[in-house]
mmCIF file of C-alpha atoms in Angstrom:
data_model
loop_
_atom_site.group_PDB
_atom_site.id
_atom_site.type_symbol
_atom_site.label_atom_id
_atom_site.label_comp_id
_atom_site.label_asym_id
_atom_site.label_seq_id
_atom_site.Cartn_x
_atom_site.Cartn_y
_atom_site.Cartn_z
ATOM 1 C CA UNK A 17 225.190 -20.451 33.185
ATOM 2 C CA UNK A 18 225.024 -22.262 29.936
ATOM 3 C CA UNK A 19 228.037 -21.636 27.177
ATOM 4 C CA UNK A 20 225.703 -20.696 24.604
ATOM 5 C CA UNK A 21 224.369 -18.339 26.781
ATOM 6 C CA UNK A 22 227.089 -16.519 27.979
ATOM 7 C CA UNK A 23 228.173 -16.376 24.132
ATOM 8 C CA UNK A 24 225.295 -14.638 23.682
ATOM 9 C CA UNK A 25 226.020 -12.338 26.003
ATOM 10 C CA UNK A 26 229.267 -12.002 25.309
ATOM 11 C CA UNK A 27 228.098 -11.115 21.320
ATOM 12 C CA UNK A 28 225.698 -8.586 23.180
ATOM 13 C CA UNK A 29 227.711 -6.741 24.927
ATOM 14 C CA UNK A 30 230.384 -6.409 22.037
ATOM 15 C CA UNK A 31 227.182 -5.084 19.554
ATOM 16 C CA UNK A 32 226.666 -3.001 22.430
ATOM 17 C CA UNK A 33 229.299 -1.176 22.088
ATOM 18 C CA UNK A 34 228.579 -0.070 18.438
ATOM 19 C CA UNK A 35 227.474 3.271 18.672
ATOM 20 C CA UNK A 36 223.859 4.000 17.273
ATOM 21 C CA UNK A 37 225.393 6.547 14.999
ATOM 22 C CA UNK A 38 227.437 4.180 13.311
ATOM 23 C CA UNK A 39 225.189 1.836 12.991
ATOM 24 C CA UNK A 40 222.598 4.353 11.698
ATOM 25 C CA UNK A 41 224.742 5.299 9.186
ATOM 26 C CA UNK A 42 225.742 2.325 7.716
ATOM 27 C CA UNK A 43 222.284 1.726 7.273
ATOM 28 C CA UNK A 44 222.455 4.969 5.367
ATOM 29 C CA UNK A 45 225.496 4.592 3.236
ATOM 30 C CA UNK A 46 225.528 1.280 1.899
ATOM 31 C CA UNK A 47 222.237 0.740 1.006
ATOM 32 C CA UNK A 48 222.159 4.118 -1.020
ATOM 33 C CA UNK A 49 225.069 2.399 -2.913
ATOM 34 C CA UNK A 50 223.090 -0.557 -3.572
ATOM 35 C CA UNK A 51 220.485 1.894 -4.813
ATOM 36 C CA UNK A 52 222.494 2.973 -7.637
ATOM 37 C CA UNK A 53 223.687 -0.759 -8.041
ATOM 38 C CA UNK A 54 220.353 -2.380 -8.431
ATOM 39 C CA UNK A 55 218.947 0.996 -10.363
ATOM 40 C CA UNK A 56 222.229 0.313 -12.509
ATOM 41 C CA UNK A 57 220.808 -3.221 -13.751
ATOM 42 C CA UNK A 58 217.210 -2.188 -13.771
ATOM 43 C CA UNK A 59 218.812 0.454 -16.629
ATOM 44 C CA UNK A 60 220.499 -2.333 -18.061
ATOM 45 C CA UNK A 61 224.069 -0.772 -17.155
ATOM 46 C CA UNK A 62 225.070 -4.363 -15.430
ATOM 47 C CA UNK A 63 223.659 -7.610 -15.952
ATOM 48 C CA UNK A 64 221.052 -9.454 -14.157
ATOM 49 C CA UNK A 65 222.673 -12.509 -13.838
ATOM 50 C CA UNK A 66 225.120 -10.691 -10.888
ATOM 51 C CA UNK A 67 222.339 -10.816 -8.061
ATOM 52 C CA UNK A 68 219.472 -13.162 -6.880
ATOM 53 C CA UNK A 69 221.596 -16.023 -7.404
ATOM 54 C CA UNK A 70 221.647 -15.940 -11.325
ATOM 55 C CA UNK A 71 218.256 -17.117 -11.643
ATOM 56 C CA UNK A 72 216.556 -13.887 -12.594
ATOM 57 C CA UNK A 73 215.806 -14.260 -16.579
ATOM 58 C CA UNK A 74 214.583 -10.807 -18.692
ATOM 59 C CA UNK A 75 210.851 -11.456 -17.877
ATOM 60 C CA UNK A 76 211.298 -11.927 -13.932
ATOM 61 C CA UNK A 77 214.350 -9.285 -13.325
ATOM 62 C CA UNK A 78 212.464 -5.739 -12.648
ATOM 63 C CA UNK A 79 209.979 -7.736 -9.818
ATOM 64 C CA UNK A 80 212.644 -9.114 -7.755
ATOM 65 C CA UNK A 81 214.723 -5.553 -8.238
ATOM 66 C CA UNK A 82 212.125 -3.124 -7.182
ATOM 67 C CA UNK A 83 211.814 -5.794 -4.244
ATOM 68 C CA UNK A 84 215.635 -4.841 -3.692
ATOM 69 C CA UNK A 85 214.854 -0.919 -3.961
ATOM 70 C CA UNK A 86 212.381 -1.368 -1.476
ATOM 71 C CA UNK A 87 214.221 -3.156 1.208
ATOM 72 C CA UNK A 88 217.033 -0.879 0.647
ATOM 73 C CA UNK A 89 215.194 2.194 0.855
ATOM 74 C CA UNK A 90 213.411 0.283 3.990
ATOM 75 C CA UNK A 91 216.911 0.015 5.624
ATOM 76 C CA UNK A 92 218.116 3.489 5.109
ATOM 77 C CA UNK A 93 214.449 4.732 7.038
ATOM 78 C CA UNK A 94 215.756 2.468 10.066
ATOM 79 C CA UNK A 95 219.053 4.430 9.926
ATOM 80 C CA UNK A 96 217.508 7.600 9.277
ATOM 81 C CA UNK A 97 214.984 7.410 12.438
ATOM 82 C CA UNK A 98 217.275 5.822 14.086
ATOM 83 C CA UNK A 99 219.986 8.733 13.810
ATOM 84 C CA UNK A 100 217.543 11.295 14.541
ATOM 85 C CA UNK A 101 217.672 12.575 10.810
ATOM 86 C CA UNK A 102 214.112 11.175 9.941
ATOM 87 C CA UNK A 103 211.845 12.684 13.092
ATOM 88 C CA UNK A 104 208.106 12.171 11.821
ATOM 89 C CA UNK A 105 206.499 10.203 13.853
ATOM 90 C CA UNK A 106 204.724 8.184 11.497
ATOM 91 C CA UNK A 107 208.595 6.770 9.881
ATOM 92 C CA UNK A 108 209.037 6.137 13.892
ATOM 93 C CA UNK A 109 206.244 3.981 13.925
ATOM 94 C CA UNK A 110 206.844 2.245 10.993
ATOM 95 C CA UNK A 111 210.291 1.565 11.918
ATOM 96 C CA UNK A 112 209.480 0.450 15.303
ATOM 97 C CA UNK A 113 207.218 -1.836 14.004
ATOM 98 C CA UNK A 114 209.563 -3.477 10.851
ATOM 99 C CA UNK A 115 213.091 -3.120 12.347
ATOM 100 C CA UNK A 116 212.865 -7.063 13.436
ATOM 101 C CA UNK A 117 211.452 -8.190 11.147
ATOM 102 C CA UNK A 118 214.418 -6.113 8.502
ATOM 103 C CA UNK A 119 217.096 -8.038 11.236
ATOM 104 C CA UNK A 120 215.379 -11.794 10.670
ATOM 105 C CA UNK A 121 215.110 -11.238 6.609
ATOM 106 C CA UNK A 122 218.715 -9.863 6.786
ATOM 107 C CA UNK A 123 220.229 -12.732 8.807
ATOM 108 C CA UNK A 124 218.178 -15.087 5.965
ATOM 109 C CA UNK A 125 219.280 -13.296 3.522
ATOM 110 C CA UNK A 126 223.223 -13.419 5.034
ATOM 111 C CA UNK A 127 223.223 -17.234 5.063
ATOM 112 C CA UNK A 128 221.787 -18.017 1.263
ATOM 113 C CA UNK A 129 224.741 -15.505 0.349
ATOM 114 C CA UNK A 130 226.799 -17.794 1.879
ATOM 115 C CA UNK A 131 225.560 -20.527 -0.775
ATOM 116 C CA UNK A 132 225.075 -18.533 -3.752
ATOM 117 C CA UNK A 133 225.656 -19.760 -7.131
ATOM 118 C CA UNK A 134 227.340 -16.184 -7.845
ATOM 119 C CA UNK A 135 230.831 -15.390 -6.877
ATOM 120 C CA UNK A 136 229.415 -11.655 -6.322
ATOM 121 C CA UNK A 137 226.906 -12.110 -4.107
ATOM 122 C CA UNK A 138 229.257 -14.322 -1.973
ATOM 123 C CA UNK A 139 231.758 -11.493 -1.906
ATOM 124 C CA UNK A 140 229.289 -9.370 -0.561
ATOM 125 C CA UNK A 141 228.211 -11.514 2.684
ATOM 126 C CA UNK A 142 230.262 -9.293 5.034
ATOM 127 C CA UNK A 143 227.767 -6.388 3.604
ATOM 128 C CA UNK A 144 224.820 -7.616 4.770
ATOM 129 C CA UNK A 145 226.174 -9.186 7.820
ATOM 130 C CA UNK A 146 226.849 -5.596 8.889
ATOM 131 C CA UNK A 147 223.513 -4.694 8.020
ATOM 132 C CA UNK A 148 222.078 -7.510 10.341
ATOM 133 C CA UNK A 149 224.662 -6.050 12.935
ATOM 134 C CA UNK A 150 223.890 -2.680 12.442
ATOM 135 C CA UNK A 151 219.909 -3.544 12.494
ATOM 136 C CA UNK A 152 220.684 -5.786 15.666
ATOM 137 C CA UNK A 153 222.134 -2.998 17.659
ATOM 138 C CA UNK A 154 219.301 -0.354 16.856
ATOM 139 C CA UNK A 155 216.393 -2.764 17.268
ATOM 140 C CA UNK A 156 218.105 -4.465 20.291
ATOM 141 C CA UNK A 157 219.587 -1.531 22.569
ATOM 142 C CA UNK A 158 217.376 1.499 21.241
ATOM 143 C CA UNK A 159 217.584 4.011 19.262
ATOM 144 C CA UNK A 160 213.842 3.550 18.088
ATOM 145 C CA UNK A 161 211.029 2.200 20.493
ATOM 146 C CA UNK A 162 207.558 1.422 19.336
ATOM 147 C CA UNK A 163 205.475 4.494 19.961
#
């Protein structure tokens, strides 16, 4: 067997062992603190220049936040279905169907945090690196399945 696949599996079976409702509620909890946070600069309460890499100016701000409110209300839906506290069948379907494709923009999103021009944002890598954990072990070893 390869090394880089047995690392693979060896990174497998350790998400593995997160439970789902963890993971589900991470997915609940931190992203209704971002909420507030990004609703908190959308009300002017913090500045702009904190998130998206300081490149937002006063004209392009609000697009790129709602874009924030949406993801992060997009993320608590996967932990809500995902820990049984959303049941409609319709959120299952949509969830089943965006949960990979939350993990891929997550893991993006992870690595340009890595390089951003803001001290902030690079503090909060280990966040979303638990997200794409946390999104990795629901989409990965159930907890929602495409209906």
């Amino acid at each position: 067997m390869a090394e880089g696949q047995k690392n693979m599996e060896s990174l497998d079976a350790f998400i593995a062992k997160l439970s789902l409702g963890a993971a589900s509620k991470f997915l609940i909890v931190l992203p209704s603190l971002f909420l507030i946070f990004h609703l908190l600069i959308i009300a002017g309460v913090l500045p702009h220049s904190i998130v998206w890499g300081g490149r937002l100016t006063d004209q392009t701000m609000l697009p790129f936040e709602l874009l924030a409110l949406v993801l992060n209300l997009l993320l608590m839906l996967v932990g809500g279905v995902a820990g049984g506290f959303v049941t409609s069948s319709v959120a299952r379907s949509v969830v089943a169907r965006i949960q990979w494709f939350l993990f891929y923009f997550v893991v993006v999103n992870t690595v340009l945090a890595l390089f951003s021009t803001t001290l902030f944002e690079v503090l909060l890598t280990p966040v979303t690196a638990i997200y794409a954990v946390c999104l990795y072990r629901i989409a990965r070893f159930g907890g929602v399945d495409v209906v």
